[in-house]
Coordinates of N, CA, C and O and ligand atoms in Angstrom, one line a residue:
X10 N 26.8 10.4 24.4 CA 25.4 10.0 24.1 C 25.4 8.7 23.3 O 26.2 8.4 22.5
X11 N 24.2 7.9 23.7 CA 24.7 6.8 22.6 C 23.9 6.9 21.9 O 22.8 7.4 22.2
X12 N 24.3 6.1 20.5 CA 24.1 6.5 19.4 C 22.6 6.1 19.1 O 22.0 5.4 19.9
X13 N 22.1 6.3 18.2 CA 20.5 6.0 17.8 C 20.5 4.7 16.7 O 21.0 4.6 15.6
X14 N 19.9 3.8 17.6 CA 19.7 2.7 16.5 C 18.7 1.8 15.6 O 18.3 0.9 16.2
X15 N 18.4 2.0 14.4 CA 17.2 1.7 13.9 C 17.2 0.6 13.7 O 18.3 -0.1 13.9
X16 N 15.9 -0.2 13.2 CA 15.8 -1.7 12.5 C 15.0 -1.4 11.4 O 14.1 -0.6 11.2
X17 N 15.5 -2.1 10.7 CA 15.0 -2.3 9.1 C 14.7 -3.2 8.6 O 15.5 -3.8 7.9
X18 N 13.3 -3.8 9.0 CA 13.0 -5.1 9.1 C 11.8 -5.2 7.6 O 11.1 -4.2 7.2
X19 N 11.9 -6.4 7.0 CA 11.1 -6.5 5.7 C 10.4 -7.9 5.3 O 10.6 -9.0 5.8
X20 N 9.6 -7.5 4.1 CA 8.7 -8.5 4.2 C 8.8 -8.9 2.3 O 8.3 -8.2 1.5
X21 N 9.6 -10.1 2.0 CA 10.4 -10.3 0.6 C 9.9 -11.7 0.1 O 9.3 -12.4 0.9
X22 N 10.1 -12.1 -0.8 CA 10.2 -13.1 -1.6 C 10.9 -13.7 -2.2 O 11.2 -14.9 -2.2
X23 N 11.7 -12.1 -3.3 CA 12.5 -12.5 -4.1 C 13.9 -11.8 -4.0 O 14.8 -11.7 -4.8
X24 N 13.8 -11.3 -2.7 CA 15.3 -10.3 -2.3 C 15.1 -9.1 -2.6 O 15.9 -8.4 -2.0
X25 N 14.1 -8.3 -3.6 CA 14.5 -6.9 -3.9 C 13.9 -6.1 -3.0 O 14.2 -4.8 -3.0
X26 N 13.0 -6.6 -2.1 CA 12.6 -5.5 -0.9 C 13.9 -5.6 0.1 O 14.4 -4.5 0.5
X27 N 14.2 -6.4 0.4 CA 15.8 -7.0 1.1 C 16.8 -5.6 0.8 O 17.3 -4.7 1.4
X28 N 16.7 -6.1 -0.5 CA 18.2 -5.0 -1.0 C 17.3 -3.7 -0.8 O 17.9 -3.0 0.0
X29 N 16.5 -3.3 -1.2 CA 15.9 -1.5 -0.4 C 16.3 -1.9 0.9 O 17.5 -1.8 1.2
X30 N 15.8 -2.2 1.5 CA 16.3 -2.3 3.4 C 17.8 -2.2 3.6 O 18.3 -1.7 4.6
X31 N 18.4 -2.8 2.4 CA 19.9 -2.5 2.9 C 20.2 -1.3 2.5 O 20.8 -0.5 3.2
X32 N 19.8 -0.9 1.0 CA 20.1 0.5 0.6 C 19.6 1.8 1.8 O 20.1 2.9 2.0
X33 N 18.5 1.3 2.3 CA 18.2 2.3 3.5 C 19.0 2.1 4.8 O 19.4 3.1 5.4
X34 N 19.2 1.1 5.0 CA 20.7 0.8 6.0 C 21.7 1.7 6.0 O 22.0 2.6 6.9
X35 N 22.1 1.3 4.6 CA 23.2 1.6 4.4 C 23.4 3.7 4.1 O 24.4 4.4 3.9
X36 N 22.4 4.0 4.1 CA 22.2 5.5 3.9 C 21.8 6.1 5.5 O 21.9 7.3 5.8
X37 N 21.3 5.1 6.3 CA 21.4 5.5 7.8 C 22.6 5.8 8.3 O 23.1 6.9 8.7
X38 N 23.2 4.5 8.1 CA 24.8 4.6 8.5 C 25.7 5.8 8.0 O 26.5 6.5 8.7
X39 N 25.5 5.8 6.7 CA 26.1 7.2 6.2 C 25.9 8.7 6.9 O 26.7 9.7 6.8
X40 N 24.2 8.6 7.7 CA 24.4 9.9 8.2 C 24.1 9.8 9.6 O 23.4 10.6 10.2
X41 N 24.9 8.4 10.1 CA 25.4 8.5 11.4 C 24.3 7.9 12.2 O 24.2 8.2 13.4
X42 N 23.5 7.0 11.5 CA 22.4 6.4 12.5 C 22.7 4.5 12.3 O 22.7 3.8 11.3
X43 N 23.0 4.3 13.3 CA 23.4 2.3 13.3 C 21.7 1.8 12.8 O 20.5 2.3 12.8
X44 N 22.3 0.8 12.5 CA 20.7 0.1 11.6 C 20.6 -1.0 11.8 O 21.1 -0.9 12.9
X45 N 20.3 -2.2 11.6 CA 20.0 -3.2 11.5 C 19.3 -3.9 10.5 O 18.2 -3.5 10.5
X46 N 19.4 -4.5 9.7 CA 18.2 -4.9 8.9 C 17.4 -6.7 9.0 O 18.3 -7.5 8.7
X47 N 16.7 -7.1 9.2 CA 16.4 -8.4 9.2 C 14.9 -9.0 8.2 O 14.3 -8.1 7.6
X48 N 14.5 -10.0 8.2 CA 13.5 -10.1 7.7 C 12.1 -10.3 8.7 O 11.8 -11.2 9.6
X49 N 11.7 -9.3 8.2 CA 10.4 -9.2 9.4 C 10.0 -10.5 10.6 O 9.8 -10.3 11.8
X50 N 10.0 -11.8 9.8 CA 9.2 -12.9 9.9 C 10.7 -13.5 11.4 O 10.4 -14.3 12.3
X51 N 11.9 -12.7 11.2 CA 12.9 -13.1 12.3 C 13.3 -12.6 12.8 O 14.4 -12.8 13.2
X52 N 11.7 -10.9 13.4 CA 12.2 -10.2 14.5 C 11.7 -10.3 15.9 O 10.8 -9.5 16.2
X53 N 12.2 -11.1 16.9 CA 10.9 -11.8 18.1 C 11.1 -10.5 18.7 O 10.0 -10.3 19.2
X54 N 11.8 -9.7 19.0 CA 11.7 -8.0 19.9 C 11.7 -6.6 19.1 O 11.8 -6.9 17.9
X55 N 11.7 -6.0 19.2 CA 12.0 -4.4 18.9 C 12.7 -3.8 20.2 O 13.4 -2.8 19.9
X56 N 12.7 -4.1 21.4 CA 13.5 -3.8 22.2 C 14.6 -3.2 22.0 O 15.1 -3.8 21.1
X57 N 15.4 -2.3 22.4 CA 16.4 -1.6 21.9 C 16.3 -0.7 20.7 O 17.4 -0.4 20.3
X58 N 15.7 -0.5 20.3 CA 15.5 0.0 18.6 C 14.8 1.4 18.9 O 13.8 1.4 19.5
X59 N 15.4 2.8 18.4 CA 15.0 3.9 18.7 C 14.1 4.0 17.6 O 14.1 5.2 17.2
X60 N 13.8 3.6 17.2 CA 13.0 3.6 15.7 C 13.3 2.5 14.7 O 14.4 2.1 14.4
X61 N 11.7 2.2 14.2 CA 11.7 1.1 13.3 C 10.8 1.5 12.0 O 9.7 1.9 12.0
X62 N 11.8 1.1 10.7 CA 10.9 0.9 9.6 C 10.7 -0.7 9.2 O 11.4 -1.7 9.3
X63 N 9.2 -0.3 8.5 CA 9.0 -1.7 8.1 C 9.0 -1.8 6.5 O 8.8 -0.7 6.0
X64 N 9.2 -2.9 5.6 CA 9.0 -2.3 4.1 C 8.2 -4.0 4.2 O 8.3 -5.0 4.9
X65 N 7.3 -3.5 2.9 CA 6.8 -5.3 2.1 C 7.1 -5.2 1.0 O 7.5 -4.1 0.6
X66 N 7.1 -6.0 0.5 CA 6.7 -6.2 -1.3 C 5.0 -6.8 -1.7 O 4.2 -7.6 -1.2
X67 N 5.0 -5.8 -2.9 CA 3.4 -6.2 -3.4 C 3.2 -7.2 -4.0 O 3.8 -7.2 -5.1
X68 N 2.6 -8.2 -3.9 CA 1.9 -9.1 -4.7 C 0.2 -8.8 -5.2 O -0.8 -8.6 -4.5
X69 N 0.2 -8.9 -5.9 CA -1.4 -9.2 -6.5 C -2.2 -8.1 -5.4 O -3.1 -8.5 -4.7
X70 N -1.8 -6.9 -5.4 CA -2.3 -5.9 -4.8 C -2.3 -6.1 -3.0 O -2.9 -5.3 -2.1
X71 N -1.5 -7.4 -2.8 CA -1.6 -7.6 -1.2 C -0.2 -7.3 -0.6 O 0.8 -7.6 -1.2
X72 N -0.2 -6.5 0.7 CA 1.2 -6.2 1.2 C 2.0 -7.6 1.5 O 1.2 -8.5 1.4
X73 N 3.0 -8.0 1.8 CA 3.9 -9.0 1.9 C 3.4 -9.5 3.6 O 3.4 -8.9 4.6
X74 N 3.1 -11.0 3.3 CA 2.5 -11.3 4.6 C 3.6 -11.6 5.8 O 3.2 -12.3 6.7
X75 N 4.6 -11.2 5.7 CA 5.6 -11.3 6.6 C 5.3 -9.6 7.7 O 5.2 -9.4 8.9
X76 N 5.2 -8.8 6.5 CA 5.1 -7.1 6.8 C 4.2 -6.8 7.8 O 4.4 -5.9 8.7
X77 N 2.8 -7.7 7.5 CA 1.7 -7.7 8.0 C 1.7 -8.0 9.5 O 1.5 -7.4 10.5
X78 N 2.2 -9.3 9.2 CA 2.2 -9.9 10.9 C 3.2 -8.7 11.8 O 3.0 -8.2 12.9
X79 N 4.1 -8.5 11.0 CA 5.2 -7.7 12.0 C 4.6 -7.2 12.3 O 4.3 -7.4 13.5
X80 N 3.9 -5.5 11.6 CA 3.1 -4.6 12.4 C 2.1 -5.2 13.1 O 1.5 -4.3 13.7
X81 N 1.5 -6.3 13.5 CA 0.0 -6.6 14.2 C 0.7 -7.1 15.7 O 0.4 -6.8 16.8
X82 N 2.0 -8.1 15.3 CA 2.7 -8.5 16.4 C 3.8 -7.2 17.4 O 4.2 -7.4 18.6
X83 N 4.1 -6.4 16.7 CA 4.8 -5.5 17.5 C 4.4 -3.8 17.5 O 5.1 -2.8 17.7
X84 N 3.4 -4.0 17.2 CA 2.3 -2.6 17.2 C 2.4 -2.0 18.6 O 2.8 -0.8 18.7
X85 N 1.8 -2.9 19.7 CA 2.2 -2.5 21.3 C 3.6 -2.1 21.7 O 3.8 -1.0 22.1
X86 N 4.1 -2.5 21.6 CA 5.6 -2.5 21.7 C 5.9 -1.5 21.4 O 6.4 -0.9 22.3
X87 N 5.9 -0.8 20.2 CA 6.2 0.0 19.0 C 5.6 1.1 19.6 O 6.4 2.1 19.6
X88 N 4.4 1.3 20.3 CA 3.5 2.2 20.9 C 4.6 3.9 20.9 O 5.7 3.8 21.3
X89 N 4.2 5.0 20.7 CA 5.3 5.5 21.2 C 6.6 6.2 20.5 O 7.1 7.3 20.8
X90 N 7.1 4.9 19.3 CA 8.4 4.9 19.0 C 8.5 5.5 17.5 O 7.5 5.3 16.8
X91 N 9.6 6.2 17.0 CA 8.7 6.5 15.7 C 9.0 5.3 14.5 O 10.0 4.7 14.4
X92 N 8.0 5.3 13.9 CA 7.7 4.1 12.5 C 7.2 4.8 11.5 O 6.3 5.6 11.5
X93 N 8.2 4.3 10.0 CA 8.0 4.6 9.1 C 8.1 2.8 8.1 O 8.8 1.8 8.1
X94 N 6.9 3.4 7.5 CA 6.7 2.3 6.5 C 7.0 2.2 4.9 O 7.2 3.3 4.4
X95 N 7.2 1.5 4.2 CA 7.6 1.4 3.0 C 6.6 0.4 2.2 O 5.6 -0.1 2.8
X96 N 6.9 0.3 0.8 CA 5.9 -0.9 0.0 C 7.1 -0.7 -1.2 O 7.6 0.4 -1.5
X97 N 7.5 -2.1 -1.8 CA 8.3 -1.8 -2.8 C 7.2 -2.8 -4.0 O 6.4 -3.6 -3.7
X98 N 7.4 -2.3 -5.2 CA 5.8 -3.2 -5.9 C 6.6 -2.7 -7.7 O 7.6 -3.1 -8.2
X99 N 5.6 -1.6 -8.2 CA 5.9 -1.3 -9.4 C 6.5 -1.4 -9.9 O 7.6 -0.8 -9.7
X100 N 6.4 -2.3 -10.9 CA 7.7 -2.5 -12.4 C 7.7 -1.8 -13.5 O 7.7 -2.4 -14.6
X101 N 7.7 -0.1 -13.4 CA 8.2 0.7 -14.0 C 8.7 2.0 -13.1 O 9.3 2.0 -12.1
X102 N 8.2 2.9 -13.6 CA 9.1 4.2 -13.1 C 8.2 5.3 -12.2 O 8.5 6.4 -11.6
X103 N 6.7 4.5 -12.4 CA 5.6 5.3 -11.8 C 5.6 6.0 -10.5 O 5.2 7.1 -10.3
X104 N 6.2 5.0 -9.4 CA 6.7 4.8 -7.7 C 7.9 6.5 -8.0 O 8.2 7.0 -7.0
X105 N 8.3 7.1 -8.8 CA 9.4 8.1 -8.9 C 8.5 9.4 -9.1 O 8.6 10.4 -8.4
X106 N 7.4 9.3 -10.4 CA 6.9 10.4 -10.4 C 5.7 10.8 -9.8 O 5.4 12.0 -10.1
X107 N 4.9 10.1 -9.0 CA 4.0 10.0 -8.5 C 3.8 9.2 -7.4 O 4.4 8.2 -7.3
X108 N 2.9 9.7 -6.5 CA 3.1 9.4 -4.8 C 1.9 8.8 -4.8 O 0.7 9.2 -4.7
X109 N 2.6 6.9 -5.0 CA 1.5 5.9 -4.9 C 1.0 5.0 -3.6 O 1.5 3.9 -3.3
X110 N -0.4 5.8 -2.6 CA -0.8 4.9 -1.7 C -0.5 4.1 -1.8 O 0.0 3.4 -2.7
X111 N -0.7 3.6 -0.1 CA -0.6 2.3 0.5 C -1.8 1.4 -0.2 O -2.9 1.7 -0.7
X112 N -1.3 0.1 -0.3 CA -2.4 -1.2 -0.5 C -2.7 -1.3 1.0 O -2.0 -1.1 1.9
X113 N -4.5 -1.8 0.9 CA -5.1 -1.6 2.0 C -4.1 -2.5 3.2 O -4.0 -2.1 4.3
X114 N -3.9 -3.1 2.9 CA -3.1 -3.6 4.3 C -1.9 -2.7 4.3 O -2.0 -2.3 5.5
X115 N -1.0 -2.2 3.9 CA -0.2 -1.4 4.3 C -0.8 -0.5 5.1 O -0.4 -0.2 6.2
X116 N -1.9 0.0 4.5 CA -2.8 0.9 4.8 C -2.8 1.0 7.1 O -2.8 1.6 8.2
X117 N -3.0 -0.4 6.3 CA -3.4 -0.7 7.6 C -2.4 -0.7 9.2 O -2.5 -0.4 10.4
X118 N -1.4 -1.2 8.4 CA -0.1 -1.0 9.3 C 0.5 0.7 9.6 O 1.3 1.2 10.4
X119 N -0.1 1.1 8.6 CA -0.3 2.8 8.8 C -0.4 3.4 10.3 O 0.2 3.9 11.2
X120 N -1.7 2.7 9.6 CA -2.3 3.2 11.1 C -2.1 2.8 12.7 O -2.0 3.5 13.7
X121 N -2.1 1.5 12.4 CA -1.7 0.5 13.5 C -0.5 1.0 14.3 O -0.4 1.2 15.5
X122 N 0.6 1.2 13.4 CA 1.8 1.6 13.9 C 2.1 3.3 14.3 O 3.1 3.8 14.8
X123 N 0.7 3.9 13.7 CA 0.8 5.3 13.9 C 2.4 5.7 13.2 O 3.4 6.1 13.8
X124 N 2.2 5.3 11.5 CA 3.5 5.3 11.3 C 3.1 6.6 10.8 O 2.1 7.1 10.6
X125 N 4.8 7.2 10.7 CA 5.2 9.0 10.5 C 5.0 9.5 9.1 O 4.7 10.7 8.8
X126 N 5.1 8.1 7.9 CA 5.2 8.3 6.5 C 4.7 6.8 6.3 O 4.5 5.9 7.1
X127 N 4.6 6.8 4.6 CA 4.2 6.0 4.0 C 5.1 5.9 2.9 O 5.4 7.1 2.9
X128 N 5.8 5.5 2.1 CA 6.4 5.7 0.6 C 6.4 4.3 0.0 O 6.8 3.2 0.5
X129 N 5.8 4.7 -1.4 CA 6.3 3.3 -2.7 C 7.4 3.3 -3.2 O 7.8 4.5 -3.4
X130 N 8.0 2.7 -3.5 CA 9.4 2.6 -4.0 C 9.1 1.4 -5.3 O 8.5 0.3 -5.2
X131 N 9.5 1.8 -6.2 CA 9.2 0.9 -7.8 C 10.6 -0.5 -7.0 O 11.5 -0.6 -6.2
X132 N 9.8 -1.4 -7.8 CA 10.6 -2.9 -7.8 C 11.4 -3.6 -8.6 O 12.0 -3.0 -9.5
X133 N 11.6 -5.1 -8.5 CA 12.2 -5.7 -9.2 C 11.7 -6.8 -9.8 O 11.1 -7.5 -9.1
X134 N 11.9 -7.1 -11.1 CA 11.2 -8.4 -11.0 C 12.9 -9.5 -12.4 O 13.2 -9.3 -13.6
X135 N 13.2 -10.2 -11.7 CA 14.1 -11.4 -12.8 C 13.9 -12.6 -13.2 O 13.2 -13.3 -12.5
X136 N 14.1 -12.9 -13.9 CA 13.5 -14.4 -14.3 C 14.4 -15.6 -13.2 O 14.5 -16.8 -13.2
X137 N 14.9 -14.6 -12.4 CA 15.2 -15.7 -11.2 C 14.3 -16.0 -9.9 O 14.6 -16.6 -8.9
X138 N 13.0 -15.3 -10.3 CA 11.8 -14.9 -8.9 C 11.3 -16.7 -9.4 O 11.4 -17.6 -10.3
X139 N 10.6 -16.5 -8.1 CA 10.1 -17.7 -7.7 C 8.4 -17.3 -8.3 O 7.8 -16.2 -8.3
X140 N 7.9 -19.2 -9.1 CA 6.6 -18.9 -9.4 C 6.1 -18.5 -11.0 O 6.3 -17.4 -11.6
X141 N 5.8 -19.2 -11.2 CA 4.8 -19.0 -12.5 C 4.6 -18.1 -13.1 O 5.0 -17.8 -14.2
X142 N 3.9 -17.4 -11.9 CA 3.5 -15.9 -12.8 C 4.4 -15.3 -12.7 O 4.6 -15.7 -13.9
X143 N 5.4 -14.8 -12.4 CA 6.4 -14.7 -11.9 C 6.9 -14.3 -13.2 O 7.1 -13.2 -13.6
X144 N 7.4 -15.9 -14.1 CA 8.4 -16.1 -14.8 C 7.3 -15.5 -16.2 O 7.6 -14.7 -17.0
X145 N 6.4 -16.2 -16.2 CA 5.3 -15.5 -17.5 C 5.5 -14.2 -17.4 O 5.8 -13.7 -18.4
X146 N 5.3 -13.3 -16.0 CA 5.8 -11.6 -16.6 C 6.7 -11.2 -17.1 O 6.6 -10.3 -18.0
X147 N 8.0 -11.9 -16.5 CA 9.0 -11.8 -17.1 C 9.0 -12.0 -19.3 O 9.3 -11.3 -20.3
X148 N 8.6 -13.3 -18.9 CA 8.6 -13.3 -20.3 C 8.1 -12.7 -21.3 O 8.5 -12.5 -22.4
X149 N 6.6 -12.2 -20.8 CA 5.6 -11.2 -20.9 C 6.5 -9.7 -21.1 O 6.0 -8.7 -21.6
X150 N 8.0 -9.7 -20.7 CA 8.4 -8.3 -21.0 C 8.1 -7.2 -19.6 O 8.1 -6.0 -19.6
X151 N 7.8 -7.9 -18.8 CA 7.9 -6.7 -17.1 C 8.7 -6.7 -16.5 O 8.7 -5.9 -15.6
X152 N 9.7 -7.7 -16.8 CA 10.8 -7.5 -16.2 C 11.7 -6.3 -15.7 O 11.6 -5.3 -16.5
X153 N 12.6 -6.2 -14.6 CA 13.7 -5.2 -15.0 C 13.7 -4.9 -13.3 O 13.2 -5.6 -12.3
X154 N 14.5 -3.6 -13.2 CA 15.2 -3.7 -11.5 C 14.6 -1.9 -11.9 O 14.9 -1.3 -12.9
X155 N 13.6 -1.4 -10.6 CA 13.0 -0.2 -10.7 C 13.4 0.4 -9.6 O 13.1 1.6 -9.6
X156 N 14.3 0.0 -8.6 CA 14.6 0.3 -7.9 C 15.4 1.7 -7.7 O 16.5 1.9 -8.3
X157 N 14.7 2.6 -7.1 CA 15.8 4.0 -7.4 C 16.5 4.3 -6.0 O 16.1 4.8 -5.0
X158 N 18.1 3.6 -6.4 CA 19.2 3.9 -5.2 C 19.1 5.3 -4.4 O 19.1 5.4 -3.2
X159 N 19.1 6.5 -5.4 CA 18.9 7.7 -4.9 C 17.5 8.4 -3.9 O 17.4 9.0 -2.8
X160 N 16.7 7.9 -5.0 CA 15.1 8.3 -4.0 C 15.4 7.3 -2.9 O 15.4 7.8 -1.8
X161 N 15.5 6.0 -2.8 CA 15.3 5.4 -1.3 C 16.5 5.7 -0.7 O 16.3 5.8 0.5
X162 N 17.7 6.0 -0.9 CA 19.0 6.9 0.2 C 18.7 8.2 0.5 O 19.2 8.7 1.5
X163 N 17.5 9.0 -0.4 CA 17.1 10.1 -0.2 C 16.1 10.2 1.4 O 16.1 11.0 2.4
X164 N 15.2 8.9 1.0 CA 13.9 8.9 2.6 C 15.0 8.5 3.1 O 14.8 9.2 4.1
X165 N 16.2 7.8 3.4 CA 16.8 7.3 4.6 C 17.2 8.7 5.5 O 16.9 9.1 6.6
X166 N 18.2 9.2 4.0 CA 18.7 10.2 5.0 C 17.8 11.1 5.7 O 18.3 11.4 6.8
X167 N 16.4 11.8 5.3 CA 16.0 12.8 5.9 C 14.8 11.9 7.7 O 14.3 12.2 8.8
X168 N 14.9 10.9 7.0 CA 14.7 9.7 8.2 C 15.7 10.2 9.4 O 15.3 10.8 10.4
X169 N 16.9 9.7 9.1 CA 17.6 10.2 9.7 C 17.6 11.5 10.0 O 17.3 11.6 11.2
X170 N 17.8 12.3 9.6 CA 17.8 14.1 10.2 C 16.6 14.2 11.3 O 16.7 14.7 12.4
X171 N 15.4 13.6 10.7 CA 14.5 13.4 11.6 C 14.7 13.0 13.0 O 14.4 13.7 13.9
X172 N 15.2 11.8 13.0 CA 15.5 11.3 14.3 C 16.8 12.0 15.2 O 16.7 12.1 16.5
X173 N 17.7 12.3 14.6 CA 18.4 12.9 15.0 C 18.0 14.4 15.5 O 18.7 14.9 16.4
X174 N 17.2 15.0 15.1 CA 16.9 16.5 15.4 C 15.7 16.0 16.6 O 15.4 16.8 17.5
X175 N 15.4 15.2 16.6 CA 14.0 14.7 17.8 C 14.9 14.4 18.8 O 14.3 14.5 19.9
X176 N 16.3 13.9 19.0 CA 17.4 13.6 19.7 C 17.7 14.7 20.6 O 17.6 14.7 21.8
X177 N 18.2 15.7 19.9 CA 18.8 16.5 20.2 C 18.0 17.9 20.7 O 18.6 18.9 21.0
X178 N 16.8 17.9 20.8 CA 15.9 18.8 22.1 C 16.4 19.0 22.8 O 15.9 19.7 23.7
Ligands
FMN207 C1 2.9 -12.4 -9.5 C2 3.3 -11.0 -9.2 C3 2.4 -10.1 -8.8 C4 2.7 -8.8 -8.5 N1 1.8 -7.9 -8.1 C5 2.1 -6.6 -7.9 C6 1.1 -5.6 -7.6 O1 -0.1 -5.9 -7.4 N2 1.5 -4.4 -7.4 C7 2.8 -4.0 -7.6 O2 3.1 -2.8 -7.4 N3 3.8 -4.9 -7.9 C8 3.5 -6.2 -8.1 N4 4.4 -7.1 -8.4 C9 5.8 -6.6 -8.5 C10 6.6 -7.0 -7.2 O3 6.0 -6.3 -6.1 C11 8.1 -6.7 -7.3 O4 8.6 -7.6 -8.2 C12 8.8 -6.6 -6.0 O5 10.0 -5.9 -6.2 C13 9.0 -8.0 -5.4 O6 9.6 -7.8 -4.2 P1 10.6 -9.0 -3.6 O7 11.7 -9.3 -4.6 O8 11.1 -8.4 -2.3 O9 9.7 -10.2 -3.3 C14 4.1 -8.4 -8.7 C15 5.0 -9.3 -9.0 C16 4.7 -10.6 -9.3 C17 5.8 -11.6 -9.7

């Protein structure tokens, strides 16, 4: 049978939505599902792809406009296939204990994509980000890496079991 293969395509700035897409990769691969990851803005097909997630990063309450186009541009396509979405944003620990909606445009890709799930995942922010405000948060004391390895290997894997048990009917 061949094997099932996802895309993990994202919408970044400063790399830390990047690195969740790999941490989710890389937890596919672990339970036996091939992945791919790219940056949204450099995926011209979905063809081939048994399933696609998408992630953004938050700015100023707006989903990552890379994330945006992807779901609007491959929504048809997608018709059908299963999609799960992501938002990586909060710079503290909030995204862990509490199950924080989509920002209206994610919102939106929700729908659009008739995606399966939604999840926030806390972020990153270093005084190596690009931008102003950026570096004032930093210095402001918001800094730091929120990223939780475990909870986002956690949605991969049962991602995985998912698709795998939909496989095997
Ligand atoms: C100027 C600025 C605005 C931000 N606005 C939000 C926001 O509205 N909501 C949120 O959850 N996170 C916000 N963040 C945090 C970012 O989403 C977080 O740093 C994220 O990990 C960035 O992803 P990236 O490295 O992939 O670009 C903001 C960060 C910056 C620098």
């Amino acid at each position: 049978m061949k094997p099932l293969l996802v895309l993990v395509a994202y919408g970044s700035d400063n790399g830390s939505t990047a690195g969740i897409a790999d941490m989710i990769a890389a937890a596919l691969r672990d339970a036996g599902v091939a992945a791919h990851t790219s940056p949204a803005a450099q995926v011209h097909t979905v063809d081939g792809y048994d399933a696609v997630i998408i992630g953004g990063a938050i700015y100023n309450g707006r989903w990552h406009g890379d994330a945006r186009v992807f779901a609007r541009r491959h929504a048809a396509a997608l018709h059908g296939r299963p999609v799960y979405v992501f938002s990586s944003g909060p710079l503290d620990d909030s995204a862990d204990h509490t199950d924080i909606p989509p920002v209206p445009h994610a919102a939106d890709a929700v729908r659009r994509l008739a995606a399966r799930e939604h999840v926030t995942f806390g972020g990153r922010l270093t005084d190596q980000a690009r931008g102003f405000a950026a570096r004032a948060m930093v210095r402001n004391g918001r800094g730091g890496d929120f990223r939780n390895a475990a909870r986002i290997g956690a949605w991969a894997t049962q991602i995985a079991s998912q698709l795998r048990q939909a496989t095997s009917r």
